[in-house]
Amino acid sequence: MNIDISNNPAKHLKIVKRQTRSSKKFSTYVGENSETLPIDLIIEILKRLPVKTISLCRCVSKKWDSLLSSPHFNKSFLARSSSRPQLLFTFEFKGKWHFFSSPQNLFDEAASVVAPDNHMNISGDWYKEVCLSANGFIYLYEKQILKGKMERVPVLCNPSTGQKTHLPKVRAKNNDLRSFLGYDPIEKQFKVLCMTVTRYGNQFNSRELHVLTLGKGNLTWRKIECEFPYVHQKHKKGICINGILYFAAQKNTTNVIACFDVKSEKFRFIQIDYNFLSIIKYKGKLGVLIFDSVNGNLLWVLDDTEKGKWSKHSLFFPDRIFWNLKSVWGTDTGEIVWAQWPWKQPFYVFYYNVERKSVRRVEIQGIEENVFMHPAERPAEVFTFPNHVENLMFRQ
């Protein structure tokens, strides 16, 4: 590909792509002296582009397509995206999943209005189940009519590329299934953990555990032998931190945090004396939000996983509406984030700084216009995910 730039003081600049026999690496030559741009510099430039632009650049030539779809570029792009985390909002409205994101760390903390980016929409009807997020991917359930019967179908989607894949159903006798999405940063693998829950009178038990490994040939569920004497607390979300999947579980009056190692597929349990509200990721560590009638609102942070050492922080909120919300999360910069519910205009996101004990409110402006939402209409539920990154996987 030659690009001539006329009426330039440097005369004519030529950008030439070629592959050398020795290195077999993609190189670019600029100008009359054919100065080489190293591959690392090319990647450094290209990884700053939006995902949609990268998709267009892949159409330039086979070499560009090879470069931009390589594991090395995907890894470099993900690393840069991880340094600029986003707030991701997703909801199903009129037969489509809509994804919006805004910068999580605002350079101007005084900013009160943010216009989010609209990602590619994905068709699908939501089945009422909690959405889960891990390393740029969203796991959810859709409702589909299969053989004349309404079924819930697990789906993994990538908001950045607008792609989704339907996952196979778990072959289990019981229809009460609880699923969690995890990511192993060592093996670079996504896994879905699914457990069946049975009920005997007022007693609930987790009978079977299945794991689905993504990206390895045919998608099939594996039954794993693992002692799990508890049952997941329904409607309490799970979260994956550094390859460990955490979620709330209980047996009778005993509350625990189940810790599932995504790589080894083994469990351990952390007993906690409180019926906690939510599990979050706070400064890269496990955090637990607790409401104590004596001590008030608390944040427990697990500083040492081996010794079970916790640090405790008192939280001061202007009112208790925070505790009635379904979507509460933490950030790596030390804030607790939640979105207002139910949906109403204007739509706000709240940031609570744990150290300063202060709350700031940011209006997310423009979502209604993008999805042609009438003021009287509202989505069934909005899911908010801090620390969202753009991931180029699935992009073929």
XYZ file of C-alpha atoms in Angstrom:
396
model
C 0.000 0.000 0.000
C 1.468 3.367 -1.055
C 0.077 6.634 0.267
C 1.245 9.848 -1.407
C 0.767 13.135 0.412
C 0.963 16.103 -1.980
C 1.676 19.764 -1.206
C 3.803 18.817 1.765
C 7.130 20.479 2.736
C 8.613 17.008 2.996
C 7.731 16.426 -0.655
C 6.078 13.034 -1.016
C 5.874 10.665 1.925
C 5.418 7.031 1.096
C 4.216 4.479 3.584
C 5.168 1.018 2.414
C 4.277 -2.261 4.115
C 6.488 -5.269 3.616
C 7.531 -8.440 5.348
C 11.240 -9.187 5.714
C 12.501 -12.742 5.337
C 14.688 -12.634 8.424
C 12.265 -11.400 11.041
C 8.984 -12.261 9.327
C 7.562 -9.292 11.164
C 5.259 -6.609 9.945
C 7.209 -3.386 9.250
C 6.281 0.034 7.927
C 8.651 2.318 6.032
C 8.097 6.055 5.910
C 9.645 8.661 3.613
C 12.358 8.645 0.987
C 14.917 7.112 3.363
C 12.611 4.215 4.178
C 12.915 4.651 7.933
C 11.532 1.604 9.704
C 8.730 1.733 12.248
C 9.215 -1.223 14.603
C 6.318 -3.594 15.080
C 6.006 -2.590 18.736
C 5.555 1.051 17.747
C 2.911 0.124 15.184
C 1.020 -1.831 17.836
C 1.420 1.067 20.272
C -0.296 3.338 17.739
C -3.034 0.939 16.680
C -4.038 -0.178 20.168
C -5.160 3.386 20.915
C -7.903 3.101 18.308
C -11.531 2.291 19.180
C -12.675 -1.278 18.600
C -14.910 -0.248 15.691
C -11.958 1.427 13.951
C -9.771 -1.631 14.505
C -12.437 -3.761 12.831
C -12.322 -1.461 9.793
C -8.504 -1.524 9.704
C -8.567 -5.295 9.421
C -10.131 -4.881 5.982
C -7.095 -2.977 4.630
C -5.135 -6.107 3.728
C -4.375 -9.653 4.820
C -1.280 -8.454 6.688
C -3.252 -5.850 8.608
C -5.862 -8.492 9.390
C -3.156 -10.885 10.584
C -1.562 -8.233 12.797
C -4.786 -6.957 14.358
C -6.137 -10.445 15.047
C -2.908 -11.775 16.548
C -2.811 -12.855 20.226
C 0.060 -10.398 20.801
C -2.021 -7.434 19.659
C -5.089 -8.604 21.572
C -3.006 -8.887 24.744
C -1.501 -5.435 24.234
C -4.908 -3.898 23.528
C -6.408 -5.495 26.648
C -3.540 -4.232 28.812
C -4.128 -0.657 27.666
C -7.872 -0.996 28.151
C -7.291 -2.275 31.693
C -5.475 0.951 32.543
C -8.592 2.925 31.559
C -11.516 1.069 33.162
C -15.053 1.895 32.134
C -18.456 1.886 33.769
C -20.632 -0.449 31.702
C -24.423 -0.187 31.695
C -26.533 -2.878 30.099
C -30.246 -3.549 29.868
C -32.723 -5.326 27.617
C -35.282 -3.091 25.934
C -37.701 -4.019 23.146
C -35.921 -7.200 22.112
C -32.348 -5.880 22.183
C -29.523 -5.755 24.671
C -28.093 -2.249 24.849
C -24.581 -1.561 26.120
C -23.258 1.841 27.151
C -19.996 2.791 28.815
C -18.486 5.903 30.325
C -15.056 6.642 31.839
C -14.901 5.313 35.362
C -12.145 7.612 36.550
C -13.168 11.127 35.606
C -10.239 13.518 35.247
C -12.447 16.286 36.550
C -14.099 15.055 39.747
C -16.341 18.101 39.635
C -17.916 16.837 36.395
C -21.619 16.261 36.929
C -22.690 15.157 33.424
C -21.218 12.423 31.211
C -22.278 11.337 27.711
C -21.697 7.556 27.426
C -20.449 5.648 24.397
C -23.015 3.416 22.735
C -21.627 -0.050 21.989
C -22.995 -2.483 19.433
C -26.488 -3.689 20.332
C -27.275 -7.397 20.525
C -30.692 -8.879 19.835
C -32.262 -11.008 22.536
C -34.977 -11.183 25.193
C -33.875 -11.151 28.797
C -34.728 -14.003 31.117
C -34.979 -12.607 34.643
C -31.619 -13.581 36.066
C -28.636 -11.639 37.345
C -26.076 -10.659 34.693
C -22.425 -11.425 35.409
C -19.222 -9.837 34.133
C -15.590 -10.960 33.864
C -12.661 -9.536 31.898
C -14.805 -7.670 29.369
C -17.461 -10.355 28.829
C -21.063 -10.538 30.009
C -22.867 -13.752 30.948
C -26.653 -13.680 30.901
C -29.749 -15.717 30.173
C -32.106 -15.247 27.259
C -35.538 -16.730 26.808
C -36.140 -18.746 23.653
C -38.889 -21.029 22.420
C -37.369 -24.463 21.826
C -39.613 -27.304 20.626
C -42.678 -25.265 21.498
C -41.526 -24.634 25.069
C -40.137 -21.478 26.632
C -36.553 -22.129 27.740
C -33.829 -20.039 29.317
C -30.603 -20.201 27.328
C -27.191 -19.155 28.708
C -25.382 -16.609 26.547
C -21.865 -15.164 26.619
C -21.501 -11.840 24.826
C -18.781 -9.300 24.118
C -20.144 -5.727 24.198
C -17.021 -4.382 22.480
C -17.369 -6.507 19.349
C -21.150 -6.963 19.436
C -20.811 -10.741 19.325
C -22.474 -13.435 21.375
C -22.482 -17.203 21.584
C -25.203 -19.463 22.944
C -23.901 -21.983 25.440
C -25.276 -25.508 25.827
C -27.770 -26.201 28.574
C -26.727 -28.188 31.604
C -28.185 -31.687 31.533
C -29.624 -31.844 35.032
C -32.780 -33.202 36.629
C -33.430 -29.981 38.478
C -34.260 -26.715 36.739
C -33.081 -24.512 39.628
C -29.611 -23.668 38.340
C -27.161 -21.072 39.675
C -24.369 -19.948 37.328
C -21.200 -17.864 37.690
C -18.663 -16.547 35.185
C -14.969 -16.732 36.074
C -11.658 -15.964 34.370
C -8.284 -17.607 34.955
C -5.565 -14.979 34.242
C -2.808 -17.612 34.220
C -4.242 -19.931 31.568
C -6.221 -17.073 29.948
C -9.418 -19.100 30.127
C -13.052 -18.281 30.822
C -15.068 -20.841 32.754
C -18.713 -21.033 33.766
C -19.578 -22.720 37.055
C -23.120 -24.064 37.347
C -24.731 -25.749 40.343
C -28.096 -27.436 40.666
C -30.138 -26.637 43.751
C -32.677 -29.047 45.208
C -35.283 -28.360 47.862
C -36.587 -30.715 50.529
C -39.242 -28.909 52.527
C -37.543 -25.783 53.817
C -34.056 -27.161 53.188
C -31.995 -26.306 50.091
C -28.981 -28.281 48.925
C -26.478 -28.001 46.091
C -26.348 -31.453 44.540
C -24.333 -31.206 41.343
C -21.557 -28.942 40.116
C -20.714 -28.506 36.427
C -17.981 -26.514 34.675
C -17.858 -25.283 31.083
C -14.454 -24.248 29.717
C -14.667 -21.732 26.882
C -12.304 -21.698 23.917
C -11.373 -25.381 23.950
C -13.047 -27.270 21.113
C -16.669 -28.281 21.550
C -18.542 -26.560 24.344
C -19.499 -29.299 26.791
C -20.295 -29.291 30.490
C -18.152 -31.392 32.821
C -19.456 -32.653 36.122
C -16.874 -32.079 38.848
C -16.578 -33.929 42.130
C -16.322 -31.268 44.775
C -17.714 -31.075 48.291
C -20.085 -28.133 48.568
C -22.218 -28.399 51.741
C -23.849 -24.990 51.251
C -26.345 -23.397 48.897
C -25.856 -20.182 46.959
C -27.826 -17.199 48.249
C -30.029 -16.417 45.284
C -30.118 -12.838 43.969
C -26.665 -12.142 45.409
C -24.169 -11.718 42.610
C -20.813 -13.406 42.282
C -17.556 -11.700 41.361
C -14.221 -12.943 39.993
C -11.022 -11.390 41.396
C -7.569 -12.569 40.299
C -8.788 -15.998 39.229
C -10.968 -16.635 42.304
C -14.747 -16.661 41.961
C -16.499 -15.421 45.108
C -20.189 -15.714 45.942
C -22.448 -15.790 49.002
C -23.626 -19.145 50.359
C -25.247 -20.439 53.518
C -26.420 -23.488 55.427
C -29.119 -22.969 58.020
C -27.900 -19.857 59.882
C -24.248 -20.141 58.807
C -23.141 -17.549 56.239
C -20.013 -18.120 54.177
C -18.226 -16.722 51.164
C -17.551 -19.533 48.716
C -14.163 -19.178 46.978
C -13.845 -21.168 43.752
C -10.381 -21.345 42.188
C -11.080 -21.099 38.454
C -7.803 -22.814 37.518
C -7.788 -25.754 39.958
C -11.600 -25.968 40.219
C -11.406 -26.364 43.999
C -13.448 -24.682 46.746
C -12.605 -23.141 50.073
C -14.915 -21.212 52.372
C -14.679 -18.087 54.495
C -17.132 -18.013 57.378
C -18.574 -14.610 58.172
C -20.858 -13.814 61.098
C -23.023 -11.289 59.285
C -25.745 -11.670 56.701
C -23.890 -9.336 54.368
C -25.463 -7.267 51.632
C -23.065 -7.662 48.726
C -19.618 -8.774 47.584
C -17.504 -6.228 45.702
C -14.003 -5.739 44.366
C -12.348 -2.936 46.319
C -8.821 -1.809 45.364
C -8.221 -5.193 43.763
C -9.278 -7.107 46.893
C -12.409 -8.839 48.100
C -14.783 -6.460 49.853
C -17.984 -7.211 51.757
C -20.720 -4.643 52.391
C -22.465 -5.144 55.727
C -25.306 -3.417 57.523
C -24.977 -3.851 61.281
C -27.770 -2.494 63.484
C -25.196 -1.685 66.184
C -22.172 -0.487 64.208
C -23.995 0.851 61.150
C -22.804 0.495 57.554
C -19.485 -1.309 57.194
C -17.050 -2.326 54.474
C -14.851 -5.308 55.264
C -11.782 -5.759 53.044
C -9.882 -9.063 52.943
C -6.252 -7.942 53.175
C -4.723 -11.404 53.707
C -6.498 -14.356 52.120
C -4.272 -16.978 53.770
C -4.602 -15.663 57.329
C -8.146 -14.378 56.895
C -7.168 -10.873 57.986
C -9.819 -8.184 57.402
C -9.707 -4.408 57.632
C -12.958 -2.646 58.513
C -14.212 0.733 57.323
C -17.241 2.668 58.538
C -19.483 4.066 55.803
C -21.622 7.167 56.133
C -24.397 7.624 53.595
C -26.910 10.446 53.372
C -29.798 7.948 53.531
C -30.506 4.228 53.404
C -31.675 4.111 49.800
C -28.243 2.679 48.980
C -29.085 -0.603 50.670
C -32.230 -1.131 48.596
C -30.345 -1.105 45.308
C -29.466 -4.234 43.352
C -26.387 -2.960 41.556
C -23.640 -2.020 44.023
C -19.962 -2.345 43.135
C -16.471 -1.224 44.109
C -13.593 0.236 42.110
C -9.826 -0.199 42.129
C -9.435 3.446 43.138
C -11.297 3.106 46.425
C -14.883 4.050 45.641
C -18.230 2.312 45.995
C -20.474 2.802 42.976
C -24.192 2.326 42.549
C -26.833 3.337 40.035
C -30.269 4.576 40.949
C -33.190 2.173 40.747
C -35.856 2.087 39.457
C -34.905 3.795 36.211
C -35.963 7.391 35.917
C -34.844 10.467 34.055
C -32.359 11.915 34.618
C -30.318 8.751 35.247
C -27.636 9.073 37.952
C -24.625 7.091 39.112
C -23.269 7.693 42.618
C -19.651 7.436 43.783
C -18.854 7.067 47.483
C -15.215 7.713 48.435
C -14.453 5.462 51.405
C -11.489 7.487 52.665
C -13.057 10.928 52.279
C -16.514 9.657 53.268
C -18.074 11.794 50.558
C -20.628 11.141 47.809
C -20.659 12.625 44.320
C -23.393 12.264 41.731
C -22.869 11.988 37.968
C -25.679 12.219 35.435
C -25.452 9.740 32.557
C -26.984 11.701 29.721
C -28.166 10.479 26.324
C -29.129 6.832 26.868
C -32.834 7.453 26.288
C -32.210 9.214 22.971
C -29.949 6.427 21.695
C -32.500 3.676 22.258
C -35.559 5.803 21.364
C -36.981 5.409 24.850
C -40.172 7.339 25.575
C -40.152 9.198 28.926
C -42.948 6.926 30.150
C -40.990 3.774 29.230
C -38.293 2.093 31.265
C -36.212 -1.099 31.037
C -37.026 -3.975 33.377
C -33.627 -3.726 35.065
C -30.293 -1.989 34.526
C -27.030 -3.759 35.342
C -23.975 -1.637 36.144
C -20.420 -3.007 35.985
C -17.403 -0.932 37.083
C -13.849 -1.896 36.050
C -15.077 -2.957 32.594
C -12.376 -3.482 29.946
C -12.580 -3.859 26.178
C -11.602 -7.324 25.022
C -11.069 -8.263 21.359
C -11.765 -11.980 21.796
C -14.497 -13.520 19.576
C -13.496 -11.102 16.815
C -12.947 -13.355 13.800
